Amino acid sequence: MHPASHGYYKLHFHQDFLLAQLYDSWNVTTTNEYRKDIKNTVGQLEQQPWAAIFDIRDWQFLTPESIPVMQKQIGWCLQNQLCHCIYLAPDSGILEYLKQQAHAQVTEHNCKFVQVATVEECLTTLENWQVNVPKPISALLQET
């Protein structure tokens, strides 16, 4: 028996761009659901390059048993053509720890990656990388 989900997320996918918004504290059930939904959403690209913003400004914690699931999810993204990745997050000791744990098993990759604290920095970085942010994704980011 699996525990009920704790925490939640919203996935927005347009063309070849994913915005994942993560909220609250997650247990392994939510982390597994998230991993499955990411695979189903991005899997439709069939090995085409894609970009993502992982908005973790309102994400609080990941239980220890969730970390291996998140490591697999990150590895899957990198193996499936994630080429530009931004973590939108404040500087936080707990988020830095979680990020280090989640990325501990990541092998070498060619994905451009950065963490920024504001939506403006996020959009500027993507523009500098010459990545087009679809208007529906940009609008969602500007709402928060």
C-alpha positions as a LaTeX table, in Angstrom:
\begin{tabular}{lrrr}
\hline
Residue & $x$ (\AA) & $y$ (\AA) & $z$ (\AA) \\
\hline
Met1 & 0.00 & 0.00 & 0.00 \\
His2 & 1.33 & 3.42 & $-0.94$ \\
Pro3 & 0.75 & 6.48 & 1.20 \\
Ala4 & $-1.42$ & 9.26 & $-0.14$ \\
Ser5 & 0.29 & 11.96 & $-2.15$ \\
His6 & 1.80 & 14.88 & $-0.29$ \\
Gly7 & 2.60 & 18.05 & $-2.19$ \\
Tyr8 & 1.67 & 18.64 & $-5.78$ \\
Tyr9 & 2.90 & 19.87 & $-9.14$ \\
Lys10 & 1.64 & 21.38 & $-12.37$ \\
Leu11 & 3.11 & 20.51 & $-15.76$ \\
His12 & 2.66 & 22.84 & $-18.72$ \\
Phe13 & 3.97 & 21.64 & $-22.06$ \\
His14 & 3.94 & 23.64 & $-25.28$ \\
Gln15 & 5.80 & 22.68 & $-28.45$ \\
Asp16 & 9.20 & 21.56 & $-27.14$ \\
Phe17 & 9.11 & 23.40 & $-23.83$ \\
Leu18 & 8.16 & 22.18 & $-20.34$ \\
Leu19 & 7.31 & 24.30 & $-17.33$ \\
Ala20 & 7.13 & 22.20 & $-14.16$ \\
Gln21 & 5.86 & 24.00 & $-11.08$ \\
Leu22 & 6.50 & 22.15 & $-7.81$ \\
Tyr23 & 4.72 & 22.89 & $-4.54$ \\
Asp24 & 4.97 & 21.91 & $-0.87$ \\
Ser25 & 6.71 & 18.84 & 0.57 \\
Trp26 & 6.77 & 15.62 & $-1.44$ \\
Asn27 & 6.63 & 12.00 & $-0.46$ \\
Val28 & 7.56 & 9.05 & $-2.67$ \\
Thr29 & 4.00 & 8.75 & $-4.05$ \\
Thr30 & 4.01 & 12.28 & $-5.42$ \\
Thr31 & 7.56 & 11.87 & $-6.71$ \\
Asn32 & 6.62 & 8.68 & $-8.59$ \\
Glu33 & 3.53 & 10.34 & $-10.07$ \\
Tyr34 & 5.64 & 13.31 & $-11.16$ \\
Arg35 & 8.23 & 11.05 & $-12.79$ \\
Lys36 & 5.53 & 9.14 & $-14.68$ \\
Asp37 & 3.81 & 12.34 & $-15.82$ \\
Ile38 & 7.09 & 13.90 & $-17.02$ \\
Lys39 & 7.85 & 10.77 & $-19.06$ \\
Asn40 & 4.35 & 10.72 & $-20.57$ \\
Thr41 & 4.43 & 14.43 & $-21.36$ \\
Val42 & 7.92 & 14.72 & $-22.82$ \\
Gly43 & 7.96 & 11.21 & $-24.28$ \\
Gln44 & 5.70 & 12.40 & $-27.09$ \\
Leu45 & 8.65 & 14.35 & $-28.54$ \\
Glu46 & 10.33 & 11.11 & $-29.63$ \\
Gln47 & 13.94 & 12.09 & $-28.95$ \\
Gln48 & 13.70 & 15.71 & $-30.12$ \\
Pro49 & 15.62 & 18.31 & $-28.08$ \\
Trp50 & 13.56 & 20.18 & $-25.51$ \\
Ala51 & 13.94 & 22.83 & $-22.84$ \\
Ala52 & 12.54 & 23.11 & $-19.34$ \\
Ile53 & 12.02 & 25.43 & $-16.45$ \\
Phe54 & 11.62 & 23.70 & $-13.11$ \\
Asp55 & 9.98 & 26.30 & $-10.87$ \\
Ile56 & 10.81 & 25.19 & $-7.35$ \\
Arg57 & 10.22 & 28.50 & $-5.58$ \\
Asp58 & 7.30 & 26.99 & $-3.62$ \\
Trp59 & 8.72 & 23.50 & $-3.23$ \\
Gln60 & 9.72 & 22.71 & 0.33 \\
Phe61 & 11.14 & 19.24 & 0.74 \\
Leu62 & 11.64 & 15.76 & $-0.68$ \\
Thr63 & 11.55 & 12.72 & 1.63 \\
Pro64 & 14.69 & 10.53 & 1.65 \\
Glu65 & 12.94 & 7.62 & $-0.09$ \\
Ser66 & 11.98 & 10.02 & $-2.91$ \\
Ile67 & 15.57 & 10.96 & $-3.76$ \\
Pro68 & 16.37 & 7.83 & $-5.86$ \\
Val69 & 13.13 & 8.37 & $-7.80$ \\
Met70 & 14.09 & 11.98 & $-8.52$ \\
Gln71 & 17.60 & 10.87 & $-9.53$ \\
Lys72 & 16.07 & 8.49 & $-12.08$ \\
Gln73 & 13.76 & 11.22 & $-13.36$ \\
Ile74 & 16.66 & 13.63 & $-13.88$ \\
Gly75 & 18.68 & 10.93 & $-15.62$ \\
Trp76 & 15.74 & 10.10 & $-17.87$ \\
Cys77 & 15.36 & 13.76 & $-18.87$ \\
Leu78 & 19.05 & 14.02 & $-19.78$ \\
Gln79 & 18.94 & 10.77 & $-21.76$ \\
Asn80 & 15.86 & 12.00 & $-23.60$ \\
Gln81 & 17.27 & 15.19 & $-25.09$ \\
Leu82 & 16.78 & 17.81 & $-22.36$ \\
Cys83 & 19.16 & 20.44 & $-23.75$ \\
His84 & 18.38 & 23.63 & $-21.77$ \\
Cys85 & 17.35 & 23.53 & $-18.12$ \\
Ile86 & 16.64 & 26.25 & $-15.60$ \\
Tyr87 & 15.86 & 25.80 & $-11.93$ \\
Leu88 & 13.86 & 28.83 & $-10.84$ \\
Ala89 & 14.55 & 28.93 & $-7.12$ \\
Pro90 & 15.68 & 31.20 & $-4.33$ \\
Asp91 & 19.05 & 30.57 & $-2.76$ \\
Ser92 & 18.20 & 28.20 & 0.05 \\
Gly93 & 20.29 & 25.75 & 2.01 \\
Ile94 & 17.60 & 23.07 & 1.98 \\
Leu95 & 16.97 & 23.42 & $-1.76$ \\
Glu96 & 20.71 & 23.31 & $-2.42$ \\
Tyr97 & 20.97 & 20.11 & $-0.39$ \\
Leu98 & 18.04 & 18.53 & $-2.25$ \\
Lys99 & 19.51 & 19.56 & $-5.60$ \\
Gln100 & 22.88 & 18.03 & $-4.69$ \\
Gln101 & 21.20 & 14.78 & $-3.60$ \\
Ala102 & 18.97 & 14.60 & $-6.67$ \\
His103 & 21.93 & 15.20 & $-9.01$ \\
Ala104 & 24.35 & 12.87 & $-7.21$ \\
Gln105 & 23.92 & 10.04 & $-9.74$ \\
Val106 & 23.80 & 12.20 & $-12.88$ \\
Thr107 & 26.30 & 11.18 & $-15.53$ \\
Glu108 & 28.02 & 13.60 & $-17.89$ \\
His109 & 25.67 & 15.41 & $-20.23$ \\
Asn110 & 25.51 & 18.28 & $-22.70$ \\
Cys111 & 22.54 & 20.06 & $-21.18$ \\
Lys112 & 22.97 & 23.76 & $-20.44$ \\
Phe113 & 21.92 & 24.23 & $-16.84$ \\
Val114 & 21.60 & 27.15 & $-14.45$ \\
Gln115 & 19.74 & 28.13 & $-11.30$ \\
Val116 & 18.26 & 31.63 & $-11.13$ \\
Ala117 & 16.15 & 33.40 & $-8.51$ \\
Thr118 & 13.75 & 35.50 & $-10.60$ \\
Val119 & 11.49 & 35.13 & $-13.61$ \\
Glu120 & 13.35 & 38.00 & $-15.29$ \\
Glu121 & 16.70 & 36.20 & $-14.91$ \\
Cys122 & 15.10 & 33.04 & $-16.21$ \\
Leu123 & 13.73 & 34.66 & $-19.37$ \\
Thr124 & 16.97 & 36.60 & $-19.98$ \\
Thr125 & 19.03 & 33.41 & $-19.67$ \\
Leu126 & 16.83 & 31.58 & $-22.15$ \\
Glu127 & 17.03 & 34.52 & $-24.55$ \\
Asn128 & 20.84 & 34.49 & $-24.25$ \\
Trp129 & 20.78 & 30.76 & $-25.02$ \\
Gln130 & 18.60 & 31.59 & $-28.05$ \\
Val131 & 15.76 & 29.45 & $-26.71$ \\
Asn132 & 12.29 & 30.62 & $-27.65$ \\
Val133 & 9.88 & 30.53 & $-24.71$ \\
Pro134 & 6.35 & 29.88 & $-25.99$ \\
Lys135 & 3.94 & 32.69 & $-25.09$ \\
Pro136 & 1.65 & 30.46 & $-22.98$ \\
Ile137 & 4.65 & 29.40 & $-20.86$ \\
Ser138 & 5.93 & 32.96 & $-20.55$ \\
Ala139 & 2.47 & 34.15 & $-19.50$ \\
Leu140 & 2.25 & 31.49 & $-16.78$ \\
Leu141 & 5.64 & 32.50 & $-15.41$ \\
Gln142 & 4.72 & 36.18 & $-15.34$ \\
Glu143 & 1.55 & 35.40 & $-13.31$ \\
Thr144 & 3.54 & 34.12 & $-10.36$ \\
\hline
\end{tabular}
